[in-house]
mmCIF file of C-alpha atoms in Angstrom:
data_model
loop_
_atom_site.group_PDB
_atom_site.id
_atom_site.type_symbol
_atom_site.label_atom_id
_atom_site.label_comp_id
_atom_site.label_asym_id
_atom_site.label_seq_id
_atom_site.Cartn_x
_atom_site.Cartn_y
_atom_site.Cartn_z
ATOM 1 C CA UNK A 1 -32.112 13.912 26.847
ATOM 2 C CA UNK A 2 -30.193 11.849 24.261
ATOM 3 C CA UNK A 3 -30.987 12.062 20.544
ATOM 4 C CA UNK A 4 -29.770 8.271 20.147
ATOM 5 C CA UNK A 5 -30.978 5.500 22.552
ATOM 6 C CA UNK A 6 -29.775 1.796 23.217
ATOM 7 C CA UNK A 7 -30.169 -0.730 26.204
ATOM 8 C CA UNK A 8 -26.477 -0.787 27.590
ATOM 9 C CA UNK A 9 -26.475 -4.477 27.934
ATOM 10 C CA UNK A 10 -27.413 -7.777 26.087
ATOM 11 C CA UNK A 11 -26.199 -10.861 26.687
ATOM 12 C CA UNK A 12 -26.486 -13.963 24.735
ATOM 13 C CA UNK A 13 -25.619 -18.190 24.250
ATOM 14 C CA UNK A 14 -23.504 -18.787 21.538
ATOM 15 C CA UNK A 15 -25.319 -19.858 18.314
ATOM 16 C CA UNK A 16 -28.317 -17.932 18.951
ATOM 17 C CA UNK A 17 -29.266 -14.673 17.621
ATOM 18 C CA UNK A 18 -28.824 -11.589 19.136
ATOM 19 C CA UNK A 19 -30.818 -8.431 18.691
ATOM 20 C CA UNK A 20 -29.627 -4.972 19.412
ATOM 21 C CA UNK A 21 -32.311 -2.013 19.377
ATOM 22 C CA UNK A 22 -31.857 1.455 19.325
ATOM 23 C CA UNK A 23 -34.442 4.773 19.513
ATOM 24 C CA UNK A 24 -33.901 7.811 17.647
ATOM 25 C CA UNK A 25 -35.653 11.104 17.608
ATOM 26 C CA UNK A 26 -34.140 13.079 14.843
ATOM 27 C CA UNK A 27 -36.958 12.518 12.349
ATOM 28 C CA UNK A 28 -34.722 14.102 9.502
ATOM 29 C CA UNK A 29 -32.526 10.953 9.942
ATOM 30 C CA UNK A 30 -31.499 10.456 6.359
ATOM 31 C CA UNK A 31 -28.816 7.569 7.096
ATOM 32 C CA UNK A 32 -28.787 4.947 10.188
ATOM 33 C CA UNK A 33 -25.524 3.537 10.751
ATOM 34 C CA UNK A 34 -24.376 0.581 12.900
ATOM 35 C CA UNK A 35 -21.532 0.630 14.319
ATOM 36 C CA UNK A 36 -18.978 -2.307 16.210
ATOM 37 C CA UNK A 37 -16.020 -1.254 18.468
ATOM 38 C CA UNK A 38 -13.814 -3.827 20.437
ATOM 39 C CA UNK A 39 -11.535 -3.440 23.451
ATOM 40 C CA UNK A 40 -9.000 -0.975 22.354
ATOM 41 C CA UNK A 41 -9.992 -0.360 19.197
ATOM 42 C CA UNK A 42 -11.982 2.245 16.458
ATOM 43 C CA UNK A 43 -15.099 1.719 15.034
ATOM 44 C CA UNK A 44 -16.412 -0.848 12.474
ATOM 45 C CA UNK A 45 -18.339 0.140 10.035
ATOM 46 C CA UNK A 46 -21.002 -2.969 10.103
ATOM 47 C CA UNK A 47 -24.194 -1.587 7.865
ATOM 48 C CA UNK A 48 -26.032 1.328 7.408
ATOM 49 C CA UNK A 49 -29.853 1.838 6.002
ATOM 50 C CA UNK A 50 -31.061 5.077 4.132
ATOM 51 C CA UNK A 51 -34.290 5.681 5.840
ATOM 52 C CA UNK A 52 -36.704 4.971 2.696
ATOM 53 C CA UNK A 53 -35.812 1.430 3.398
ATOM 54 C CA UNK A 54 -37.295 -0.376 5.730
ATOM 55 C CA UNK A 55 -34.862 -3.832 5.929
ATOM 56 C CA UNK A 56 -31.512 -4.296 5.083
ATOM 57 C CA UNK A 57 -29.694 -8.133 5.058
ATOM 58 C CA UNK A 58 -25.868 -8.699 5.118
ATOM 59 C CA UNK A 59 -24.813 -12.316 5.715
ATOM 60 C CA UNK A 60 -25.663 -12.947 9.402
ATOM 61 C CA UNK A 61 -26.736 -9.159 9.470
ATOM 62 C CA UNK A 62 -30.068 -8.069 9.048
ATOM 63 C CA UNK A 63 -31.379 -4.702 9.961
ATOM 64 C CA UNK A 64 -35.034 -3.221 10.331
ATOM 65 C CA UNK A 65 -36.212 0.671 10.309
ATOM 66 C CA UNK A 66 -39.846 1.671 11.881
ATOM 67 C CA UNK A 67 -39.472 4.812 10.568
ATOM 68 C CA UNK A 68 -43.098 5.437 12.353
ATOM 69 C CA UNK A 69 -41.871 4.509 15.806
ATOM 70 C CA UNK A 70 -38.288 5.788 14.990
ATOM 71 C CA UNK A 71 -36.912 2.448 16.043
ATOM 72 C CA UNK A 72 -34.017 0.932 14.301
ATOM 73 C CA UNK A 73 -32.747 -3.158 15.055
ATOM 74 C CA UNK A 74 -29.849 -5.109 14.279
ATOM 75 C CA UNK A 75 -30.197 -8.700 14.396
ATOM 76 C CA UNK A 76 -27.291 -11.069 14.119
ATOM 77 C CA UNK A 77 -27.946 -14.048 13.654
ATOM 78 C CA UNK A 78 -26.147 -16.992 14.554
ATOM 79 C CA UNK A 79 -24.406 -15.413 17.417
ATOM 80 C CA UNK A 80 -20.493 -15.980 17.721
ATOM 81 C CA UNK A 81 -18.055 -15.397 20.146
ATOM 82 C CA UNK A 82 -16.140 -12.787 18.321
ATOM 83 C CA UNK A 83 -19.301 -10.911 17.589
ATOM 84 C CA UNK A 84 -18.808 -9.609 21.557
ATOM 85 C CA UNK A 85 -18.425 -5.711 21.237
ATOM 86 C CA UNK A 86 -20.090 -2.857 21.652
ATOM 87 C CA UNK A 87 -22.397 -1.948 19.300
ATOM 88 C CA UNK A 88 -23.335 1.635 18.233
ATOM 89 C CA UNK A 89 -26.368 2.766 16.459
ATOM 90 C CA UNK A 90 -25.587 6.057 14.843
ATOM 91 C CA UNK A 91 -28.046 8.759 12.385
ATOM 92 C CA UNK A 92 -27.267 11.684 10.340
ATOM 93 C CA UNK A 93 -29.569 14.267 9.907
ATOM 94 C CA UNK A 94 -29.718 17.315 8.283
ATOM 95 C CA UNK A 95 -31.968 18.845 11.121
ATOM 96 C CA UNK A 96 -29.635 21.703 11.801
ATOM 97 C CA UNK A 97 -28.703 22.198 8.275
ATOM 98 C CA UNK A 98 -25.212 20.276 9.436
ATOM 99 C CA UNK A 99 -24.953 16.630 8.768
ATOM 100 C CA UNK A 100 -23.523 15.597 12.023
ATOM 101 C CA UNK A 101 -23.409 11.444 13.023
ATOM 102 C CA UNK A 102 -24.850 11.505 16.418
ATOM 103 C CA UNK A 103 -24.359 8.535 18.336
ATOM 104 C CA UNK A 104 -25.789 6.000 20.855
ATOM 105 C CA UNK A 105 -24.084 4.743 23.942
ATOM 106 C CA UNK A 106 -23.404 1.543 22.832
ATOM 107 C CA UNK A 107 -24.793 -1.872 23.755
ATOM 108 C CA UNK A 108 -22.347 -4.417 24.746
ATOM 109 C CA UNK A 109 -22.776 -7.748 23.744
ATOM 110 C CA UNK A 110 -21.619 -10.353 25.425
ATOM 111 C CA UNK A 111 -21.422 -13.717 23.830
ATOM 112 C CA UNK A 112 -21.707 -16.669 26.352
ATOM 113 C CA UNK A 113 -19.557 -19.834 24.734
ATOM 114 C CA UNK B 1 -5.789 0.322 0.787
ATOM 115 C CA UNK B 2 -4.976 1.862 3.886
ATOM 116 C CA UNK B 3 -7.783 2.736 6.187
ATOM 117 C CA UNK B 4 -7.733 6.174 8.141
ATOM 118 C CA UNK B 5 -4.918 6.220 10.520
ATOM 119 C CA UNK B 6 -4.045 8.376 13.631
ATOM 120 C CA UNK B 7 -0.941 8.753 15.758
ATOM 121 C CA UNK B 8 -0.105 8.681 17.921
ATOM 122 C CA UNK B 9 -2.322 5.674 19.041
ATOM 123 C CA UNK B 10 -1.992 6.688 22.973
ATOM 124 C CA UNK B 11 -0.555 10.006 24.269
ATOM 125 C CA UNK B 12 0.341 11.031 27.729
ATOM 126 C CA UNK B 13 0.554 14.638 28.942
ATOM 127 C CA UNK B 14 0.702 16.441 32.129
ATOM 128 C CA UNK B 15 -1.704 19.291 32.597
ATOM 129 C CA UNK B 16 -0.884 22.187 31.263
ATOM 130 C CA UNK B 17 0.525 20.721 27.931
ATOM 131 C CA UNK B 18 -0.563 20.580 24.390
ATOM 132 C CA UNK B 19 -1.615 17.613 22.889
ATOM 133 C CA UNK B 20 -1.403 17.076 18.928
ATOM 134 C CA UNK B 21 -3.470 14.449 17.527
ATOM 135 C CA UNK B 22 -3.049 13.086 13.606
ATOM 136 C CA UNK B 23 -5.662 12.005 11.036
ATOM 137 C CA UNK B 24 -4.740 10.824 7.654
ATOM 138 C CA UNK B 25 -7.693 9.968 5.846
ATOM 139 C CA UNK B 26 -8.544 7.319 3.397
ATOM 140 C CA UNK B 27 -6.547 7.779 -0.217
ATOM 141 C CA UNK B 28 -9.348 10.041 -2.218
ATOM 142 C CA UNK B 29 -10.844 11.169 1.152
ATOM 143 C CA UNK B 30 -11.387 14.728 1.154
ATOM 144 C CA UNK B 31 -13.244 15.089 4.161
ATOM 145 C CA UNK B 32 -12.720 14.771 7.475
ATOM 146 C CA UNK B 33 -14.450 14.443 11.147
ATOM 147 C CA UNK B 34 -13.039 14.369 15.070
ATOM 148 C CA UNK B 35 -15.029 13.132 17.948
ATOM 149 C CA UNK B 36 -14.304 12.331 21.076
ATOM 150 C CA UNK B 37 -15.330 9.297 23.211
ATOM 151 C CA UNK B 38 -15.540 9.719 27.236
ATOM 152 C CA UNK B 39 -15.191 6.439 29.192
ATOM 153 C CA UNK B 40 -18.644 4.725 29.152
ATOM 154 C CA UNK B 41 -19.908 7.420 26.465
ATOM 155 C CA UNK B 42 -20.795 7.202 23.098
ATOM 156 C CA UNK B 43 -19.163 9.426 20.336
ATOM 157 C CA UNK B 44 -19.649 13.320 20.528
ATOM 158 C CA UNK B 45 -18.715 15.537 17.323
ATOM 159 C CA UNK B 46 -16.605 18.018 17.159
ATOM 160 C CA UNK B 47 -15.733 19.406 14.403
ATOM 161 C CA UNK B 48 -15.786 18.618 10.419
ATOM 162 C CA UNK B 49 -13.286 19.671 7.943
ATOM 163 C CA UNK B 50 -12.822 19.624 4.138
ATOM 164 C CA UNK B 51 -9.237 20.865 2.888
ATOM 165 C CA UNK B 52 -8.301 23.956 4.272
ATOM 166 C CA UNK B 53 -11.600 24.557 5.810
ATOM 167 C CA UNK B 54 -13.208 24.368 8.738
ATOM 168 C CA UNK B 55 -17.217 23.565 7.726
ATOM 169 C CA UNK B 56 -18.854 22.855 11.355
ATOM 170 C CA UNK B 57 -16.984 23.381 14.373
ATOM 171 C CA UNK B 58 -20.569 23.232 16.592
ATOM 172 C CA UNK B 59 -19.428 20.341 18.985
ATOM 173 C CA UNK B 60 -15.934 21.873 19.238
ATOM 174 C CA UNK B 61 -15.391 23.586 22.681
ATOM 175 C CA UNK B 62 -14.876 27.692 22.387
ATOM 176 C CA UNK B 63 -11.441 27.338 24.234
ATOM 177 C CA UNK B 64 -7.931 25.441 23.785
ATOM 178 C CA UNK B 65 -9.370 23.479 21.342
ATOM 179 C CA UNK B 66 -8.109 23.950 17.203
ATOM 180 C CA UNK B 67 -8.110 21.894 14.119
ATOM 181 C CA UNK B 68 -7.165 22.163 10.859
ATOM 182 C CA UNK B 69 -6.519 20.114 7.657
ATOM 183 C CA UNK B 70 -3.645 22.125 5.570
ATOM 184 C CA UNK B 71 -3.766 21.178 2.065
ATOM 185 C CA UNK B 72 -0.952 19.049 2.244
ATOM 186 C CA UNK B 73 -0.521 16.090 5.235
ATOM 187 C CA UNK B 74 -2.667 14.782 8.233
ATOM 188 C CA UNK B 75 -5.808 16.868 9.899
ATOM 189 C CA UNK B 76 -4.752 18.235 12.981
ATOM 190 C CA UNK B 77 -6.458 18.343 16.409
ATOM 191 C CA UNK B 78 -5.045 20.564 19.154
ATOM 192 C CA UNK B 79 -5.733 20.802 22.815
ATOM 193 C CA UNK B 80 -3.460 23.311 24.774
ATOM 194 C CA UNK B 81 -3.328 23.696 28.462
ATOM 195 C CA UNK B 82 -4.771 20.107 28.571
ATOM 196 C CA UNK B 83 -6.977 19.313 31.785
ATOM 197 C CA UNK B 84 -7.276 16.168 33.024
ATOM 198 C CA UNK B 85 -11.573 16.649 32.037
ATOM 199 C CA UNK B 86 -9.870 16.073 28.396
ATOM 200 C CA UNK B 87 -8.728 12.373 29.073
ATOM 201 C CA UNK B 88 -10.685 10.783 26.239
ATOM 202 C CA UNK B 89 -10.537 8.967 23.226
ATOM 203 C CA UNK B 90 -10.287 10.989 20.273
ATOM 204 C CA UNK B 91 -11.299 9.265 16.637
ATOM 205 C CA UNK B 92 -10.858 10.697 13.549
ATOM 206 C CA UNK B 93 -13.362 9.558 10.239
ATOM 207 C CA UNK B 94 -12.993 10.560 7.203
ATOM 208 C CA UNK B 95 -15.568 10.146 3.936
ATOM 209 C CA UNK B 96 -15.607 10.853 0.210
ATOM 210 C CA UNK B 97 -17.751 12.914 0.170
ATOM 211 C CA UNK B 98 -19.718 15.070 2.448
ATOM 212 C CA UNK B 99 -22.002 13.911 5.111
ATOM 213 C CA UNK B 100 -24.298 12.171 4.648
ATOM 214 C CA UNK B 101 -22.103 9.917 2.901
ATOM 215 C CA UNK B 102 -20.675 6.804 5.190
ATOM 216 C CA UNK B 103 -17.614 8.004 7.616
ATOM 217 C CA UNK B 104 -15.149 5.461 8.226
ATOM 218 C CA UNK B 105 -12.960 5.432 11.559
ATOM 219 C CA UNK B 106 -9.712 5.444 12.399
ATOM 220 C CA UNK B 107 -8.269 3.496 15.645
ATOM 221 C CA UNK B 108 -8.689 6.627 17.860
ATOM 222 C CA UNK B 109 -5.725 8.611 19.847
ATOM 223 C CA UNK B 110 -6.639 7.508 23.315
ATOM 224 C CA UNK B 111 -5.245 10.586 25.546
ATOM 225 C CA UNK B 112 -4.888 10.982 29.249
ATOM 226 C CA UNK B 113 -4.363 13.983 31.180
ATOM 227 C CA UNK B 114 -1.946 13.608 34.399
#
């Protein structure tokens, strides 16, 4: 099965906030990492949160780690229009003694005006 | 500052061809990473580099597939005898240091296989 889980799908209104979750099983995961690609183009680096921590708040951006229930979020808050993308959550580990990022599938937000 | 970049941004090739896919990294970036992206898919590694060496090549497949990153100029990914199975986007990241420090991603070669 996958390492990295995320609901494929989430749509919301305009203004409101979204939330994005993801699963992870890796419990090694030194560094969570989100991710935000549009149509066409590379990834975004949005925010990342070493996994001592257990919240993390950028502007509209506010992340939260249950390191317990391996369960990482990424609320944005104040959704806008050009927030629509897909959104990857992403860990490194160490697991395997090679720090590789290993990825979700991406949730794609849709942002209804 | 320039982020990373990759050319070309979309390549064509009939099977049977080679493809060669460029990654300059960020300016003081010494390390580098490929993955590839199937439609629908999230990112798969393949292969990290640091200057002249190859450190983990564990998501790299055993055949047709090479890359390198020469001292001097871009990292290098090459597919030969290209099937149309390697349509995908390829991105390139590159980071300061070594993992676990924060990669950051370039556009992405987007490649299809005729």
């Amino acid at each position: 099965g996958e390492d990295v889980e995320q609901s494929l799908f989430l749509s919301v209104r305009e203004g409101d906030s979204s939330v994005i979750n993801c699963t992870y099983t890796d419990s090694s995961s030194t560094y969570l990492y989100w991710y935000k690609q549009e149509p066409g183009a590379g990834l975004q680096l949005l925010t990342y949160i070493f996994s001592n921590m257990d919240m993390k708040q950028d502007q509209r951006l506010t992340v939260l780690l249950n390191k317990k229930d391996k369960h990482l979020s990424l609320r944005i808050a104040d959704t806008q229009t050009g927030d629509s993308a897909i959104y990857f959550c992403a860990e490194c580990s160490s697991g395997a003694g090679s720090y590789q990022l290993t990825f979700g599938k991406g949730t794609k937000l849709s942002v209804i005006p | 500052n320039a982020g990373v970049m990759q050319n070309p941004r979309h390549l064509v090739r009939r099977r049977g061809q080679e493809a060669r896919l460029r990654c300059s990294p960020m300016k003081g970036h010494s390390h580098v990473y490929w993955y590839r992206q199937l439609p629908e898919e999230g990112l798969k590694f393949m292969v990290y580099l640091q200057k002249e060496n190859i450190i983990d090549e564990s998501g790299m497949p055993k055949e047709r597939f090479s890359a390198e990153f020469p001292k001097e100029g871009p990292s290098i990914l090459r597919i030969q005898q290209v099937v149309r199975g390697d349509s995908a986007a390829y991105f390139c990241a590159s980071s300061h240091l070594g993992p676990p420090e924060t990669q950051y991603f370039g556009p992405g070669t987007r490649l299809l296989v005729l």
